Amino acid sequence: MTDMTNNPMETLLDLRRSIDNFDAALIHILAERFRCTQAVGKLKAEFDMPAADPGREQRQVERLRKLAEEASLDSDFAEAFLNFIIKEVIRHHEAIKHEAKGS
Amino acid sequence: MTDMTNNPMETLLDLRRSIDNFDAALIHILAERFRCTQAVGKLKAEFDMPAADPGREQRQVERLRKLAEEASLDSDFAEAFLNFIIKEVIRHHEAIKHEAKGS
């Protein structure tokens, strides 16, 4: 990253380049994470395993809050972020269930 | 990642290990992304640059939707994800502004 001694517009553009790179990384990691949760959804549907696992979810929240703190990220934000993703996962799992019922 | 020929509980645990690794990666990239947006906030406050840039935001949305499609990720989810992060960025920027006013 650039130091702040350059002209401010240059510094801004440089920071934005980093932000764009991080966003691309986030999107690709998220895509791979959803591939995993889709596989979990199919597995649970196939073997009649319970869809929800509150213990697992609680451990995920605690772990992410701790990781966030270590990385100087707001741990409440980290928890909200996980919930945001989990909501989408549940939407996917419901779609898998409907597909399974339809077939 | 494991194939599905193992016993389902082993497969589930294996998928969860991947999910946990991806979550750790997401948290650390998010932390670094916020370091960049914090720097942007300070820069804009220092040089009296406008806080919002609707053109930039529109370009970010379009780019992320395209990246998401290429990665087989729901592009509406990618846009919602970006908005979720931007909301937090705005919260940070407002805090920076208040700090600057207070000092």
PDB file of N, CA and C in Angstrom, chain A residues 1-100:
ATOM      1  N   MET A   1       0.830  -1.223   0.000  1.00  0.00           N
ATOM      2  CA  MET A   1       0.000   0.000   0.000  1.00  0.00           C
ATOM      3  C   MET A   1       0.856   1.262   0.000  1.00  0.00           C
ATOM      4  N   THR A   2       0.335   2.282  -0.619  1.00  0.00           N
ATOM      5  CA  THR A   2       1.035   3.551  -0.742  1.00  0.00           C
ATOM      6  C   THR A   2       1.136   4.260   0.602  1.00  0.00           C
ATOM      7  N   ASP A   3       2.179   5.026   0.804  1.00  0.00           N
ATOM      8  CA  ASP A   3       2.179   5.919   1.970  1.00  0.00           C
ATOM      9  C   ASP A   3       1.336   7.139   1.616  1.00  0.00           C
ATOM     10  N   MET A   4       1.126   7.987   2.588  1.00  0.00           N
ATOM     11  CA  MET A   4       0.197   9.110   2.399  1.00  0.00           C
ATOM     12  C   MET A   4       0.909  10.371   1.897  1.00  0.00           C
ATOM     13  N   THR A   5       2.161  10.238   1.494  1.00  0.00           N
ATOM     14  CA  THR A   5       2.911  11.434   1.077  1.00  0.00           C
ATOM     15  C   THR A   5       2.624  11.797  -0.384  1.00  0.00           C
ATOM     16  N   ASN A   6       2.098  10.862  -1.161  1.00  0.00           N
ATOM     17  CA  ASN A   6       1.727  11.171  -2.544  1.00  0.00           C
ATOM     18  C   ASN A   6       0.551  12.125  -2.558  1.00  0.00           C
ATOM     19  N   ASN A   7       0.113  12.486  -3.733  1.00  0.00           N
ATOM     20  CA  ASN A   7      -1.069  13.341  -3.761  1.00  0.00           C
ATOM     21  C   ASN A   7      -2.288  12.504  -3.377  1.00  0.00           C
ATOM     22  N   PRO A   8      -3.257  13.139  -2.712  1.00  0.00           N
ATOM     23  CA  PRO A   8      -4.374  12.383  -2.125  1.00  0.00           C
ATOM     24  C   PRO A   8      -5.158  11.566  -3.148  1.00  0.00           C
ATOM     25  N   MET A   9      -5.336  12.080  -4.364  1.00  0.00           N
ATOM     26  CA  MET A   9      -6.125  11.334  -5.348  1.00  0.00           C
ATOM     27  C   MET A   9      -5.409  10.055  -5.756  1.00  0.00           C
ATOM     28  N   GLU A  10      -4.076  10.144  -5.882  1.00  0.00           N
ATOM     29  CA  GLU A  10      -3.279   8.942  -6.176  1.00  0.00           C
ATOM     30  C   GLU A  10      -3.424   7.911  -5.057  1.00  0.00           C
ATOM     31  N   THR A  11      -3.345   8.403  -3.821  1.00  0.00           N
ATOM     32  CA  THR A  11      -3.461   7.512  -2.658  1.00  0.00           C
ATOM     33  C   THR A  11      -4.829   6.851  -2.641  1.00  0.00           C
ATOM     34  N   LEU A  12      -5.870   7.646  -2.925  1.00  0.00           N
ATOM     35  CA  LEU A  12      -7.233   7.109  -2.958  1.00  0.00           C
ATOM     36  C   LEU A  12      -7.349   6.003  -4.013  1.00  0.00           C
ATOM     37  N   LEU A  13      -6.838   6.260  -5.204  1.00  0.00           N
ATOM     38  CA  LEU A  13      -6.937   5.267  -6.276  1.00  0.00           C
ATOM     39  C   LEU A  13      -6.175   3.999  -5.915  1.00  0.00           C
ATOM     40  N   ASP A  14      -5.040   4.186  -5.248  1.00  0.00           N
ATOM     41  CA  ASP A  14      -4.234   3.040  -4.839  1.00  0.00           C
ATOM     42  C   ASP A  14      -4.979   2.187  -3.796  1.00  0.00           C
ATOM     43  N   LEU A  15      -5.598   2.859  -2.831  1.00  0.00           N
ATOM     44  CA  LEU A  15      -6.377   2.126  -1.817  1.00  0.00           C
ATOM     45  C   LEU A  15      -7.544   1.396  -2.471  1.00  0.00           C
ATOM     46  N   ARG A  16      -8.168   2.047  -3.447  1.00  0.00           N
ATOM     47  CA  ARG A  16      -9.303   1.416  -4.124  1.00  0.00           C
ATOM     48  C   ARG A  16      -8.879   0.171  -4.905  1.00  0.00           C
ATOM     49  N   ARG A  17      -7.652   0.209  -5.445  1.00  0.00           N
ATOM     50  CA  ARG A  17      -7.152  -0.988  -6.141  1.00  0.00           C
ATOM     51  C   ARG A  17      -7.044  -2.154  -5.163  1.00  0.00           C
ATOM     52  N   SER A  18      -6.558  -1.862  -3.954  1.00  0.00           N
ATOM     53  CA  SER A  18      -6.479  -2.921  -2.931  1.00  0.00           C
ATOM     54  C   SER A  18      -7.876  -3.419  -2.568  1.00  0.00           C
ATOM     55  N   ILE A  19      -8.802  -2.484  -2.362  1.00  0.00           N
ATOM     56  CA  ILE A  19     -10.179  -2.867  -2.004  1.00  0.00           C
ATOM     57  C   ILE A  19     -10.771  -3.770  -3.084  1.00  0.00           C
ATOM     58  N   ASP A  20     -10.552  -3.410  -4.348  1.00  0.00           N
ATOM     59  CA  ASP A  20     -11.086  -4.229  -5.449  1.00  0.00           C
ATOM     60  C   ASP A  20     -10.472  -5.628  -5.441  1.00  0.00           C
ATOM     61  N   ASN A  21      -9.187  -5.720  -5.153  1.00  0.00           N
ATOM     62  CA  ASN A  21      -8.545  -7.043  -5.072  1.00  0.00           C
ATOM     63  C   ASN A  21      -9.122  -7.862  -3.926  1.00  0.00           C
ATOM     64  N   PHE A  22      -9.314  -7.220  -2.781  1.00  0.00           N
ATOM     65  CA  PHE A  22      -9.884  -7.946  -1.635  1.00  0.00           C
ATOM     66  C   PHE A  22     -11.308  -8.401  -1.957  1.00  0.00           C
ATOM     67  N   ASP A  23     -12.072  -7.552  -2.642  1.00  0.00           N
ATOM     68  CA  ASP A  23     -13.451  -7.933  -2.986  1.00  0.00           C
ATOM     69  C   ASP A  23     -13.476  -9.154  -3.905  1.00  0.00           C
ATOM     70  N   ALA A  24     -12.564  -9.183  -4.864  1.00  0.00           N
ATOM     71  CA  ALA A  24     -12.503 -10.348  -5.759  1.00  0.00           C
ATOM     72  C   ALA A  24     -12.165 -11.599  -4.952  1.00  0.00           C
ATOM     73  N   ALA A  25     -11.226 -11.468  -4.008  1.00  0.00           N
ATOM     74  CA  ALA A  25     -10.863 -12.610  -3.155  1.00  0.00           C
ATOM     75  C   ALA A  25     -12.077 -13.056  -2.332  1.00  0.00           C
ATOM     76  N   LEU A  26     -12.790 -12.092  -1.749  1.00  0.00           N
ATOM     77  CA  LEU A  26     -13.968 -12.422  -0.927  1.00  0.00           C
ATOM     78  C   LEU A  26     -15.008 -13.187  -1.741  1.00  0.00           C
ATOM     79  N   ILE A  27     -15.298 -12.691  -2.944  1.00  0.00           N
ATOM     80  CA  ILE A  27     -16.311 -13.329  -3.796  1.00  0.00           C
ATOM     81  C   ILE A  27     -15.911 -14.774  -4.107  1.00  0.00           C
ATOM     82  N   HIS A  28     -14.634 -14.981  -4.421  1.00  0.00           N
ATOM     83  CA  HIS A  28     -14.220 -16.336  -4.792  1.00  0.00           C
ATOM     84  C   HIS A  28     -14.197 -17.281  -3.598  1.00  0.00           C
ATOM     85  N   ILE A  29     -13.811 -16.779  -2.437  1.00  0.00           N
ATOM     86  CA  ILE A  29     -13.842 -17.630  -1.237  1.00  0.00           C
ATOM     87  C   ILE A  29     -15.294 -17.940  -0.871  1.00  0.00           C
ATOM     88  N   LEU A  30     -16.159 -16.934  -0.970  1.00  0.00           N
ATOM     89  CA  LEU A  30     -17.584 -17.166  -0.699  1.00  0.00           C
ATOM     90  C   LEU A  30     -18.159 -18.220  -1.643  1.00  0.00           C
ATOM     91  N   ALA A  31     -17.789 -18.132  -2.926  1.00  0.00           N
ATOM     92  CA  ALA A  31     -18.297 -19.104  -3.907  1.00  0.00           C
ATOM     93  C   ALA A  31     -17.882 -20.515  -3.486  1.00  0.00           C
ATOM     94  N   GLU A  32     -16.637 -20.660  -3.058  1.00  0.00           N
ATOM     95  CA  GLU A  32     -16.149 -21.980  -2.651  1.00  0.00           C
ATOM     96  C   GLU A  32     -16.815 -22.433  -1.348  1.00  0.00           C
ATOM     97  N   ARG A  33     -17.023 -21.472  -0.436  1.00  0.00           N
ATOM     98  CA  ARG A  33     -17.716 -21.798   0.828  1.00  0.00           C
ATOM     99  C   ARG A  33     -19.136 -22.324   0.534  1.00  0.00           C
ATOM    100  N   PHE A  34     -19.827 -21.685  -0.418  1.00  0.00           N
ATOM    101  CA  PHE A  34     -21.181 -22.145  -0.753  1.00  0.00           C
ATOM    102  C   PHE A  34     -21.154 -23.508  -1.449  1.00  0.00           C
ATOM    103  N   ARG A  35     -20.070 -23.792  -2.179  1.00  0.00           N
ATOM    104  CA  ARG A  35     -19.947 -25.143  -2.750  1.00  0.00           C
ATOM    105  C   ARG A  35     -19.908 -26.183  -1.631  1.00  0.00           C
ATOM    106  N   CYS A  36     -19.200 -25.838  -0.548  1.00  0.00           N
ATOM    107  CA  CYS A  36     -19.133 -26.754   0.605  1.00  0.00           C
ATOM    108  C   CYS A  36     -20.490 -26.892   1.281  1.00  0.00           C
ATOM    109  N   THR A  37     -21.171 -25.772   1.505  1.00  0.00           N
ATOM    110  CA  THR A  37     -22.451 -25.860   2.214  1.00  0.00           C
ATOM    111  C   THR A  37     -23.513 -26.525   1.329  1.00  0.00           C
ATOM    112  N   GLN A  38     -23.394 -26.360   0.016  1.00  0.00           N
ATOM    113  CA  GLN A  38     -24.308 -27.095  -0.877  1.00  0.00           C
ATOM    114  C   GLN A  38     -24.076 -28.590  -0.715  1.00  0.00           C
ATOM    115  N   ALA A  39     -22.802 -28.996  -0.632  1.00  0.00           N
ATOM    116  CA  ALA A  39     -22.473 -30.413  -0.451  1.00  0.00           C
ATOM    117  C   ALA A  39     -23.015 -30.900   0.895  1.00  0.00           C
ATOM    118  N   VAL A  40     -22.901 -30.053   1.932  1.00  0.00           N
ATOM    119  CA  VAL A  40     -23.453 -30.408   3.249  1.00  0.00           C
ATOM    120  C   VAL A  40     -24.967 -30.599   3.130  1.00  0.00           C
ATOM    121  N   GLY A  41     -25.629 -29.690   2.427  1.00  0.00           N
ATOM    122  CA  GLY A  41     -27.088 -29.761   2.266  1.00  0.00           C
ATOM    123  C   GLY A  41     -27.514 -31.049   1.575  1.00  0.00           C
ATOM    124  N   LYS A  42     -26.792 -31.401   0.506  1.00  0.00           N
ATOM    125  CA  LYS A  42     -27.125 -32.636  -0.227  1.00  0.00           C
ATOM    126  C   LYS A  42     -26.893 -33.856   0.649  1.00  0.00           C
ATOM    127  N   LEU A  43     -25.782 -33.845   1.365  1.00  0.00           N
ATOM    128  CA  LEU A  43     -25.433 -34.958   2.256  1.00  0.00           C
ATOM    129  C   LEU A  43     -26.517 -35.156   3.313  1.00  0.00           C
ATOM    130  N   LYS A  44     -26.916 -34.038   3.939  1.00  0.00           N
ATOM    131  CA  LYS A  44     -27.921 -34.133   5.011  1.00  0.00           C
ATOM    132  C   LYS A  44     -29.253 -34.617   4.463  1.00  0.00           C
ATOM    133  N   ALA A  45     -29.600 -34.149   3.246  1.00  0.00           N
ATOM    134  CA  ALA A  45     -30.862 -34.575   2.641  1.00  0.00           C
ATOM    135  C   ALA A  45     -30.797 -36.074   2.321  1.00  0.00           C
ATOM    136  N   GLU A  46     -29.654 -36.495   1.771  1.00  0.00           N
ATOM    137  CA  GLU A  46     -29.513 -37.893   1.339  1.00  0.00           C
ATOM    138  C   GLU A  46     -29.550 -38.851   2.520  1.00  0.00           C
ATOM    139  N   PHE A  47     -28.884 -38.464   3.620  1.00  0.00           N
ATOM    140  CA  PHE A  47     -28.764 -39.394   4.755  1.00  0.00           C
ATOM    141  C   PHE A  47     -29.702 -39.035   5.905  1.00  0.00           C
ATOM    142  N   ASP A  48     -30.682 -38.163   5.586  1.00  0.00           N
ATOM    143  CA  ASP A  48     -31.693 -37.808   6.588  1.00  0.00           C
ATOM    144  C   ASP A  48     -31.073 -37.313   7.888  1.00  0.00           C
ATOM    145  N   MET A  49     -30.036 -36.498   7.762  1.00  0.00           N
ATOM    146  CA  MET A  49     -29.415 -35.920   8.956  1.00  0.00           C
ATOM    147  C   MET A  49     -30.157 -34.625   9.293  1.00  0.00           C
ATOM    148  N   PRO A  50     -30.212 -34.222  10.563  1.00  0.00           N
ATOM    149  CA  PRO A  50     -30.944 -33.001  10.926  1.00  0.00           C
ATOM    150  C   PRO A  50     -30.341 -31.772  10.233  1.00  0.00           C
ATOM    151  N   ALA A  51     -31.217 -30.921   9.724  1.00  0.00           N
ATOM    152  CA  ALA A  51     -30.764 -29.749   8.955  1.00  0.00           C
ATOM    153  C   ALA A  51     -30.022 -28.757   9.846  1.00  0.00           C
ATOM    154  N   ALA A  52     -30.567 -28.503  11.037  1.00  0.00           N
ATOM    155  CA  ALA A  52     -29.955 -27.500  11.920  1.00  0.00           C
ATOM    156  C   ALA A  52     -29.060 -28.179  12.948  1.00  0.00           C
ATOM    157  N   ASP A  53     -28.039 -27.471  13.391  1.00  0.00           N
ATOM    158  CA  ASP A  53     -27.126 -27.968  14.427  1.00  0.00           C
ATOM    159  C   ASP A  53     -26.723 -26.760  15.273  1.00  0.00           C
ATOM    160  N   PRO A  54     -27.557 -26.429  16.279  1.00  0.00           N
ATOM    161  CA  PRO A  54     -27.339 -25.195  17.049  1.00  0.00           C
ATOM    162  C   PRO A  54     -25.962 -25.177  17.743  1.00  0.00           C
ATOM    163  N   GLY A  55     -25.480 -26.352  18.186  1.00  0.00           N
ATOM    164  CA  GLY A  55     -24.174 -26.427  18.849  1.00  0.00           C
ATOM    165  C   GLY A  55     -23.063 -26.005  17.901  1.00  0.00           C
ATOM    166  N   ARG A  56     -23.108 -26.533  16.691  1.00  0.00           N
ATOM    167  CA  ARG A  56     -22.125 -26.187  15.656  1.00  0.00           C
ATOM    168  C   ARG A  56     -22.163 -24.678  15.381  1.00  0.00           C
ATOM    169  N   GLU A  57     -23.362 -24.149  15.261  1.00  0.00           N
ATOM    170  CA  GLU A  57     -23.508 -22.719  14.938  1.00  0.00           C
ATOM    171  C   GLU A  57     -22.915 -21.850  16.063  1.00  0.00           C
ATOM    172  N   GLN A  58     -23.178 -22.269  17.309  1.00  0.00           N
ATOM    173  CA  GLN A  58     -22.666 -21.521  18.456  1.00  0.00           C
ATOM    174  C   GLN A  58     -21.128 -21.534  18.470  1.00  0.00           C
ATOM    175  N   ARG A  59     -20.539 -22.690  18.158  1.00  0.00           N
ATOM    176  CA  ARG A  59     -19.076 -22.789  18.113  1.00  0.00           C
ATOM    177  C   ARG A  59     -18.507 -21.923  16.988  1.00  0.00           C
ATOM    178  N   GLN A  60     -19.222 -21.873  15.853  1.00  0.00           N
ATOM    179  CA  GLN A  60     -18.761 -21.036  14.733  1.00  0.00           C
ATOM    180  C   GLN A  60     -18.745 -19.562  15.136  1.00  0.00           C
ATOM    181  N   VAL A  61     -19.831 -19.134  15.790  1.00  0.00           N
ATOM    182  CA  VAL A  61     -19.937 -17.734  16.208  1.00  0.00           C
ATOM    183  C   VAL A  61     -18.784 -17.384  17.150  1.00  0.00           C
ATOM    184  N   GLU A  62     -18.549 -18.247  18.150  1.00  0.00           N
ATOM    185  CA  GLU A  62     -17.498 -17.963  19.140  1.00  0.00           C
ATOM    186  C   GLU A  62     -16.123 -17.910  18.492  1.00  0.00           C
ATOM    187  N   ARG A  63     -15.887 -18.850  17.594  1.00  0.00           N
ATOM    188  CA  ARG A  63     -14.582 -18.907  16.926  1.00  0.00           C
ATOM    189  C   ARG A  63     -14.363 -17.658  16.057  1.00  0.00           C
ATOM    190  N   LEU A  64     -15.391 -17.288  15.294  1.00  0.00           N
ATOM    191  CA  LEU A  64     -15.234 -16.136  14.398  1.00  0.00           C
ATOM    192  C   LEU A  64     -15.075 -14.843  15.188  1.00  0.00           C
ATOM    193  N   ARG A  65     -15.780 -14.726  16.296  1.00  0.00           N
ATOM    194  CA  ARG A  65     -15.637 -13.523  17.129  1.00  0.00           C
ATOM    195  C   ARG A  65     -14.189 -13.410  17.636  1.00  0.00           C
ATOM    196  N   LYS A  66     -13.614 -14.544  18.007  1.00  0.00           N
ATOM    197  CA  LYS A  66     -12.243 -14.561  18.526  1.00  0.00           C
ATOM    198  C   LYS A  66     -11.253 -14.205  17.399  1.00  0.00           C
ATOM    199  N   LEU A  67     -11.446 -14.831  16.237  1.00  0.00           N
ATOM    200  CA  LEU A  67     -10.584 -14.534  15.089  1.00  0.00           C
ATOM    201  C   LEU A  67     -10.674 -13.055  14.722  1.00  0.00           C
ATOM    202  N   ALA A  68     -11.895 -12.514  14.762  1.00  0.00           N
ATOM    203  CA  ALA A  68     -12.105 -11.107  14.410  1.00  0.00           C
ATOM    204  C   ALA A  68     -11.342 -10.208  15.381  1.00  0.00           C
ATOM    205  N   GLU A  69     -11.472 -10.504  16.671  1.00  0.00           N
ATOM    206  CA  GLU A  69     -10.759  -9.700  17.680  1.00  0.00           C
ATOM    207  C   GLU A  69      -9.265  -9.689  17.418  1.00  0.00           C
ATOM    208  N   GLU A  70      -8.716 -10.873  17.125  1.00  0.00           N
ATOM    209  CA  GLU A  70      -7.272 -10.988  16.863  1.00  0.00           C
ATOM    210  C   GLU A  70      -6.871 -10.178  15.635  1.00  0.00           C
ATOM    211  N   ALA A  71      -7.817 -10.017  14.700  1.00  0.00           N
ATOM    212  CA  ALA A  71      -7.515  -9.277  13.471  1.00  0.00           C
ATOM    213  C   ALA A  71      -7.976  -7.816  13.558  1.00  0.00           C
ATOM    214  N   SER A  72      -8.328  -7.374  14.772  1.00  0.00           N
ATOM    215  CA  SER A  72      -8.824  -5.997  14.988  1.00  0.00           C
ATOM    216  C   SER A  72     -10.057  -5.683  14.148  1.00  0.00           C
ATOM    217  N   LEU A  73     -10.899  -6.685  13.989  1.00  0.00           N
ATOM    218  CA  LEU A  73     -12.179  -6.481  13.309  1.00  0.00           C
ATOM    219  C   LEU A  73     -13.263  -6.521  14.386  1.00  0.00           C
ATOM    220  N   ASP A  74     -14.246  -5.661  14.277  1.00  0.00           N
ATOM    221  CA  ASP A  74     -15.363  -5.615  15.235  1.00  0.00           C
ATOM    222  C   ASP A  74     -16.020  -7.001  15.321  1.00  0.00           C
ATOM    223  N   SER A  75     -16.027  -7.598  16.510  1.00  0.00           N
ATOM    224  CA  SER A  75     -16.533  -8.979  16.623  1.00  0.00           C
ATOM    225  C   SER A  75     -18.051  -9.032  16.439  1.00  0.00           C
ATOM    226  N   ASP A  76     -18.756  -7.957  16.758  1.00  0.00           N
ATOM    227  CA  ASP A  76     -20.196  -7.917  16.469  1.00  0.00           C
ATOM    228  C   ASP A  76     -20.425  -7.945  14.959  1.00  0.00           C
ATOM    229  N   PHE A  77     -19.577  -7.228  14.233  1.00  0.00           N
ATOM    230  CA  PHE A  77     -19.699  -7.241  12.773  1.00  0.00           C
ATOM    231  C   PHE A  77     -19.438  -8.654  12.246  1.00  0.00           C
ATOM    232  N   ALA A  78     -18.409  -9.310  12.795  1.00  0.00           N
ATOM    233  CA  ALA A  78     -18.073 -10.670  12.353  1.00  0.00           C
ATOM    234  C   ALA A  78     -19.263 -11.608  12.569  1.00  0.00           C
ATOM    235  N   GLU A  79     -19.924 -11.458  13.716  1.00  0.00           N
ATOM    236  CA  GLU A  79     -21.081 -12.308  14.006  1.00  0.00           C
ATOM    237  C   GLU A  79     -22.234 -11.996  13.035  1.00  0.00           C
ATOM    238  N   ALA A  80     -22.467 -10.713  12.793  1.00  0.00           N
ATOM    239  CA  ALA A  80     -23.526 -10.313  11.853  1.00  0.00           C
ATOM    240  C   ALA A  80     -23.216 -10.840  10.453  1.00  0.00           C
ATOM    241  N   PHE A  81     -21.935 -10.809  10.100  1.00  0.00           N
ATOM    242  CA  PHE A  81     -21.478 -11.306   8.794  1.00  0.00           C
ATOM    243  C   PHE A  81     -21.778 -12.806   8.665  1.00  0.00           C
ATOM    244  N   LEU A  82     -21.446 -13.566   9.708  1.00  0.00           N
ATOM    245  CA  LEU A  82     -21.719 -15.008   9.692  1.00  0.00           C
ATOM    246  C   LEU A  82     -23.224 -15.267   9.563  1.00  0.00           C
ATOM    247  N   ASN A  83     -24.021 -14.512  10.303  1.00  0.00           N
ATOM    248  CA  ASN A  83     -25.478 -14.688  10.215  1.00  0.00           C
ATOM    249  C   ASN A  83     -25.998 -14.367   8.819  1.00  0.00           C
ATOM    250  N   PHE A  84     -25.404 -13.352   8.211  1.00  0.00           N
ATOM    251  CA  PHE A  84     -25.778 -12.955   6.850  1.00  0.00           C
ATOM    252  C   PHE A  84     -25.535 -14.115   5.875  1.00  0.00           C
ATOM    253  N   ILE A  85     -24.386 -14.774   6.022  1.00  0.00           N
ATOM    254  CA  ILE A  85     -24.045 -15.904   5.149  1.00  0.00           C
ATOM    255  C   ILE A  85     -24.945 -17.099   5.450  1.00  0.00           C
ATOM    256  N   ILE A  86     -25.169 -17.359   6.738  1.00  0.00           N
ATOM    257  CA  ILE A  86     -25.967 -18.533   7.129  1.00  0.00           C
ATOM    258  C   ILE A  86     -27.399 -18.421   6.588  1.00  0.00           C
ATOM    259  N   LYS A  87     -27.920 -17.186   6.574  1.00  0.00           N
ATOM    260  CA  LYS A  87     -29.262 -16.968   6.017  1.00  0.00           C
ATOM    261  C   LYS A  87     -29.321 -17.445   4.567  1.00  0.00           C
ATOM    262  N   GLU A  88     -28.257 -17.131   3.820  1.00  0.00           N
ATOM    263  CA  GLU A  88     -28.193 -17.548   2.410  1.00  0.00           C
ATOM    264  C   GLU A  88     -28.044 -19.068   2.316  1.00  0.00           C
ATOM    265  N   VAL A  89     -27.265 -19.648   3.220  1.00  0.00           N
ATOM    266  CA  VAL A  89     -27.088 -21.110   3.235  1.00  0.00           C
ATOM    267  C   VAL A  89     -28.430 -21.796   3.457  1.00  0.00           C
ATOM    268  N   ILE A  90     -29.220 -21.262   4.408  1.00  0.00           N
ATOM    269  CA  ILE A  90     -30.536 -21.854   4.697  1.00  0.00           C
ATOM    270  C   ILE A  90     -31.428 -21.777   3.456  1.00  0.00           C
ATOM    271  N   ARG A  91     -31.344 -20.644   2.745  1.00  0.00           N
ATOM    272  CA  ARG A  91     -32.116 -20.485   1.509  1.00  0.00           C
ATOM    273  C   ARG A  91     -31.723 -21.586   0.498  1.00  0.00           C
ATOM    274  N   HIS A  92     -30.400 -21.831   0.391  1.00  0.00           N
ATOM    275  CA  HIS A  92     -29.922 -22.887  -0.526  1.00  0.00           C
ATOM    276  C   HIS A  92     -30.430 -24.259  -0.095  1.00  0.00           C
ATOM    277  N   HIS A  93     -30.357 -24.527   1.231  1.00  0.00           N
ATOM    278  CA  HIS A  93     -30.747 -25.846   1.723  1.00  0.00           C
ATOM    279  C   HIS A  93     -32.234 -26.095   1.500  1.00  0.00           C
ATOM    280  N   GLU A  94     -33.031 -25.037   1.664  1.00  0.00           N
ATOM    281  CA  GLU A  94     -34.465 -25.190   1.409  1.00  0.00           C
ATOM    282  C   GLU A  94     -34.715 -25.499  -0.063  1.00  0.00           C
ATOM    283  N   ALA A  95     -33.927 -24.870  -0.936  1.00  0.00           N
ATOM    284  CA  ALA A  95     -34.055 -25.137  -2.378  1.00  0.00           C
ATOM    285  C   ALA A  95     -33.694 -26.588  -2.667  1.00  0.00           C
ATOM    286  N   ILE A  96     -32.640 -27.100  -2.019  1.00  0.00           N
ATOM    287  CA  ILE A  96     -32.234 -28.504  -2.221  1.00  0.00           C
ATOM    288  C   ILE A  96     -33.361 -29.439  -1.771  1.00  0.00           C
ATOM    289  N   LYS A  97     -33.956 -29.100  -0.607  1.00  0.00           N
ATOM    290  CA  LYS A  97     -35.034 -29.934  -0.070  1.00  0.00           C
ATOM    291  C   LYS A  97     -36.217 -29.983  -1.047  1.00  0.00           C
ATOM    292  N   HIS A  98     -36.553 -28.791  -1.604  1.00  0.00           N
ATOM    293  CA  HIS A  98     -37.669 -28.743  -2.548  1.00  0.00           C
ATOM    294  C   HIS A  98     -37.359 -29.543  -3.804  1.00  0.00           C
ATOM    295  N   GLU A  99     -36.105 -29.433  -4.260  1.00  0.00           N
ATOM    296  CA  GLU A  99     -35.690 -30.206  -5.442  1.00  0.00           C
ATOM    297  C   GLU A  99     -35.822 -31.694  -5.167  1.00  0.00           C
ATOM    298  N   ALA A 100     -35.361 -32.109  -3.974  1.00  0.00           N
ATOM    299  CA  ALA A 100     -35.396 -33.536  -3.609  1.00  0.00           C
ATOM    300  C   ALA A 100     -36.843 -34.031  -3.564  1.00  0.00           C
TER     301      ALA A 100
END
